[in-house]
C-alpha positions as a Markdown table, in Angstrom:
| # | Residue | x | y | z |
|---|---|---|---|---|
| 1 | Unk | 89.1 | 123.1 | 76.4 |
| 2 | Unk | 90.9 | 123.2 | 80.1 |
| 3 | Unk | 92.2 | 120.0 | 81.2 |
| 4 | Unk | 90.3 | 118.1 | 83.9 |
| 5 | Unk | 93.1 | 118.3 | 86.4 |
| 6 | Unk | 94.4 | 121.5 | 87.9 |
| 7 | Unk | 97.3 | 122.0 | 89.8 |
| 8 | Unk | 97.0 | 124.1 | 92.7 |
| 9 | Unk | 100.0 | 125.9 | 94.2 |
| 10 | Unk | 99.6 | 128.0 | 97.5 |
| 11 | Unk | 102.6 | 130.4 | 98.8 |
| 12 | Unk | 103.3 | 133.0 | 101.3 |
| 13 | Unk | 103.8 | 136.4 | 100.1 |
| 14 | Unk | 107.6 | 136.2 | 100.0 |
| 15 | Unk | 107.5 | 133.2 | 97.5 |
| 16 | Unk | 107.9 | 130.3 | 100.2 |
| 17 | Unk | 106.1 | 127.2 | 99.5 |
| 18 | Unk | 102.8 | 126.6 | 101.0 |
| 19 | Unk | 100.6 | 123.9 | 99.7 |
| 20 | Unk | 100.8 | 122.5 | 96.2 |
| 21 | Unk | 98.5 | 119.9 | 95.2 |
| 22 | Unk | 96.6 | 118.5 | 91.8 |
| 23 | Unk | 92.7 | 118.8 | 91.9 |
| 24 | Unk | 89.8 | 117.5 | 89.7 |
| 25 | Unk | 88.0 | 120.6 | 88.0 |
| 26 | Unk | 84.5 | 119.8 | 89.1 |
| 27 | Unk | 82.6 | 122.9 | 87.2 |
| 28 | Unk | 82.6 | 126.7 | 86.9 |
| 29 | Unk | 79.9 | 128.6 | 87.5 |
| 30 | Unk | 79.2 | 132.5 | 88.7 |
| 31 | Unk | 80.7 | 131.6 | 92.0 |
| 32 | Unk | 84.6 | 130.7 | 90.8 |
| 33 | Unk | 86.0 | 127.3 | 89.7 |
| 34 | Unk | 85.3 | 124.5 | 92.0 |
| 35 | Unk | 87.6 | 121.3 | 91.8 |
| 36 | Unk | 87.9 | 118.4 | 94.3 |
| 37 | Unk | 91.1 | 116.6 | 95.8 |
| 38 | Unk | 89.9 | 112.6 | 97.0 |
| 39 | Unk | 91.3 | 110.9 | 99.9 |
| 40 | Unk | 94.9 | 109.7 | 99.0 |
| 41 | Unk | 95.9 | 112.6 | 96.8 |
| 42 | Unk | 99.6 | 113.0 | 97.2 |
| 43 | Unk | 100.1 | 117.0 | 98.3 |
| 44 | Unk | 103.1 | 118.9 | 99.9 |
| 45 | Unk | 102.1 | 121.2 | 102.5 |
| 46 | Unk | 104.9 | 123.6 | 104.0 |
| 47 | Unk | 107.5 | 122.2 | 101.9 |
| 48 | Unk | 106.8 | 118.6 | 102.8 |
| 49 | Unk | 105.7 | 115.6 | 101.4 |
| 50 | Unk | 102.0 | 114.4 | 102.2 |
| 51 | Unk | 98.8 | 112.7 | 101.8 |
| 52 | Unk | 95.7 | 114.0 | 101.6 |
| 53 | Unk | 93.4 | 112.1 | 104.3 |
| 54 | Unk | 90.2 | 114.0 | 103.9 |
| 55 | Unk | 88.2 | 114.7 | 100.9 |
| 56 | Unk | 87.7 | 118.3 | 100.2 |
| 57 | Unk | 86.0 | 120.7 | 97.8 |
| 58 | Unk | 87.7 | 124.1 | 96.8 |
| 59 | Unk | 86.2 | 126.8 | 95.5 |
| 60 | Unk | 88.7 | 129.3 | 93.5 |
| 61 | Unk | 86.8 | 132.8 | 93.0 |
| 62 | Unk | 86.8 | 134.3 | 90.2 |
| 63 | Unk | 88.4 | 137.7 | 91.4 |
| 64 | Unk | 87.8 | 137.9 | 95.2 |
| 65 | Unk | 90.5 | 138.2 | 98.2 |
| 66 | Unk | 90.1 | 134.3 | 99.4 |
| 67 | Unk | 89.6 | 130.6 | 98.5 |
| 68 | Unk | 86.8 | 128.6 | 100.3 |
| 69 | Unk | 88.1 | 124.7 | 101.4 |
| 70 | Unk | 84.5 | 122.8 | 102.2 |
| 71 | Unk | 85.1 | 119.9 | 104.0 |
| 72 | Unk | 83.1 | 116.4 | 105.1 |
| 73 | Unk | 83.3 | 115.1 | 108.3 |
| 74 | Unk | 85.5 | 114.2 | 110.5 |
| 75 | Unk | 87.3 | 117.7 | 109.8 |
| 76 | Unk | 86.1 | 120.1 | 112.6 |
| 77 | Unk | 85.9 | 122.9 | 110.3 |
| 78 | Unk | 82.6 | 122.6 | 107.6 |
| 79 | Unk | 84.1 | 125.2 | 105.9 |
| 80 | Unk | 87.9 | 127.1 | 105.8 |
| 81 | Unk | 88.7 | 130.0 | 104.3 |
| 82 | Unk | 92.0 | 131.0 | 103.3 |
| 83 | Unk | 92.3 | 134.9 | 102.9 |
| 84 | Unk | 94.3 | 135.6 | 100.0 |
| 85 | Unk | 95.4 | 137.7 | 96.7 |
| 86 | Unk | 93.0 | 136.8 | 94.1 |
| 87 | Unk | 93.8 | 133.6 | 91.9 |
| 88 | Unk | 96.3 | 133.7 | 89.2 |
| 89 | Unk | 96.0 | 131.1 | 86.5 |
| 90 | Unk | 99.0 | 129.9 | 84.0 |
| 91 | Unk | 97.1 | 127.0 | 82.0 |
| 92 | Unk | 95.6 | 124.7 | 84.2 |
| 93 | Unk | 97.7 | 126.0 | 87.3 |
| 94 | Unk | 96.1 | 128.4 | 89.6 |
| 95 | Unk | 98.4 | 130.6 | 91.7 |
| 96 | Unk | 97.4 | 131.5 | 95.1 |
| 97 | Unk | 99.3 | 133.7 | 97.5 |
| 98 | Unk | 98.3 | 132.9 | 101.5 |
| 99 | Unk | 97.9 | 136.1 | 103.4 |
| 100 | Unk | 97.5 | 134.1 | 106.8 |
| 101 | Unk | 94.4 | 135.1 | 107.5 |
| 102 | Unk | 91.7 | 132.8 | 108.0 |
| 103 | Unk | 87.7 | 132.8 | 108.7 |
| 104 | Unk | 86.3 | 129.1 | 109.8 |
| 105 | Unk | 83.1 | 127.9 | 110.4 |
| 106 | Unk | 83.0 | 124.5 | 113.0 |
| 107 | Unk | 80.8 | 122.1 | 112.3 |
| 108 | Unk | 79.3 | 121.2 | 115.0 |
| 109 | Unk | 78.4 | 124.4 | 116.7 |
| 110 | Unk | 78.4 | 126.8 | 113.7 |
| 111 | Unk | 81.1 | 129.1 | 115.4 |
| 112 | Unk | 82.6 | 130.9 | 112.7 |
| 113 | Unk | 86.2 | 132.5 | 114.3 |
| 114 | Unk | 88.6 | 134.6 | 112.4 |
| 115 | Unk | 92.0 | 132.7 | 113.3 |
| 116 | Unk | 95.9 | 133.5 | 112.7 |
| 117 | Unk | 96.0 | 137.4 | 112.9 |
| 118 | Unk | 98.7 | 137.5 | 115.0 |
| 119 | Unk | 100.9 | 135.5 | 111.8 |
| 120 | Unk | 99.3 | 138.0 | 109.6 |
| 121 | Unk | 100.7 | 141.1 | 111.7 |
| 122 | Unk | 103.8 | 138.9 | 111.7 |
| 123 | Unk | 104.3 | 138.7 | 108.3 |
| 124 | Unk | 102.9 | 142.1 | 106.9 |
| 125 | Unk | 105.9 | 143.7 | 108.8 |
| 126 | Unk | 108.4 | 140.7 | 107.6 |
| 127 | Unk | 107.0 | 140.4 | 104.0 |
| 128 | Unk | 106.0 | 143.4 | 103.4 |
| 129 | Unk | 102.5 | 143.7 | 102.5 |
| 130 | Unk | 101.7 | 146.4 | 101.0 |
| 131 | Unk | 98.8 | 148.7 | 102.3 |
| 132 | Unk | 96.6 | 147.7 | 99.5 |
| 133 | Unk | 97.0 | 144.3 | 100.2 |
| 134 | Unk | 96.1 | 144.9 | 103.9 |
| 135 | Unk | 93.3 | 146.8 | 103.1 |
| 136 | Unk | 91.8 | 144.2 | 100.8 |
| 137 | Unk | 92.9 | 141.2 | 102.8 |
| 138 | Unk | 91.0 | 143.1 | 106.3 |
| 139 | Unk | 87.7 | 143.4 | 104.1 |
| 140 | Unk | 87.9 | 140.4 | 102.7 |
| 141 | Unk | 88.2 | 138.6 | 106.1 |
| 142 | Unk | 85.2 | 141.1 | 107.5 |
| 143 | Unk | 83.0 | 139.5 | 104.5 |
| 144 | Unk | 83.8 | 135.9 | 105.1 |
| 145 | Unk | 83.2 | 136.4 | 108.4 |
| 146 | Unk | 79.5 | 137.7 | 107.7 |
| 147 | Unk | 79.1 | 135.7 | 105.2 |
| 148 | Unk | 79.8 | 132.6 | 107.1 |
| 149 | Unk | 77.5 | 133.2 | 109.6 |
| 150 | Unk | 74.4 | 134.5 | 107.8 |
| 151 | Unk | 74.1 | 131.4 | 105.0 |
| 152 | Unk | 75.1 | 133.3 | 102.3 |
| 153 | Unk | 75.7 | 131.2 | 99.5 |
| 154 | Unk | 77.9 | 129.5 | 98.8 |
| 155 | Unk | 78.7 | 128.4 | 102.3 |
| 156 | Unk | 75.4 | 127.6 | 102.9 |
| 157 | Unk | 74.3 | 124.8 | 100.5 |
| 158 | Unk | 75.3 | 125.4 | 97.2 |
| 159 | Unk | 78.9 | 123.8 | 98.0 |
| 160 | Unk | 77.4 | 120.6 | 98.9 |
| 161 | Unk | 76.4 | 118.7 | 95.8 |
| 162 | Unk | 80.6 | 119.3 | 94.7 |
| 163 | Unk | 81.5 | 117.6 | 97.8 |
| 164 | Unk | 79.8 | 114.9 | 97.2 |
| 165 | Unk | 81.4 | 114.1 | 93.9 |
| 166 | Unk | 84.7 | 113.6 | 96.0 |
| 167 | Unk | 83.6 | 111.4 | 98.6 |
| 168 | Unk | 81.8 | 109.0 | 97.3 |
């Protein structure tokens, strides 16, 4: 039976740190493995120490090329997603390797963008990325983007009764 907490470890594709963080398994379902992190949960982010100040569901796909970070308000962004390799779980760690890319949909005016390709161009000629992993991480990105503005699920509605079991 896995554990009720999961620790969540993000890097860059050359093994830097990223974000590491523990996280309540919430359920599983056909979408991925959902788990909530409550206000006040200590996290590192870049290699520093921090605190979580914002409540926030994250949904870990099964196999797919990101991670989807569904967030209350005040946070701008109703939902981020972080383009990635697919999740690689040890135990009750999950693996994640950032590929820079992300696709955001704002909350208030449901402008979904596609931010940071200039880091990812950056760092697929430092790192190395490989042309699979361009290719996947381009049409992953495409998809989010769609996705996020035609109410697919699960960045419609679905994602909503998770969040509220981490800010109540």
């Amino acid at each position: 039976m896995p554990s009720e907490m999961v620790r969540v470890i993000y890097t860059k594709y050359d093994g830097s740190a990223h974000r590491d963080y523990p996280a309540r398994r919430l359920a599983e379902d056909d979408l991925g493995i959902w788990v909530g992190v409550t206000r006040g949960t200590p996290s590192v982010y870049h290699g520093r120490p921090s605190v979580e100040q914002i409540p926030f569901v994250l949904l870990i796909p099964h196999y797919a090329w990101w991670t989807g970070m569904f967030n209350p308000p005040p946070r701008t962004s109703e939902v981020y997603c972080d383009v990635t390799t697919p999740a690689r779980w040890e135990g009750d760690t999950v693996h994640i390797i950032d590929l820079d890319l992300d696709a955001v949909r704002r909350r208030e005016t449901g402008l979904v963008e596609l931010r940071d390709e200039d880091e990812f161009e950056e760092h697929r000629k430092a790192f190395g990325y490989t042309d699979d992993v361009v290719s996947n991480a381009r049409a992953a990105a495409e998809q989010l983007i769609v996705a996020l503005g035609d109410g697919t699920e699960p960045f419609a509605t679905h994602y909503r009764k998770h969040l509220s079991e981490v800010t109540q």
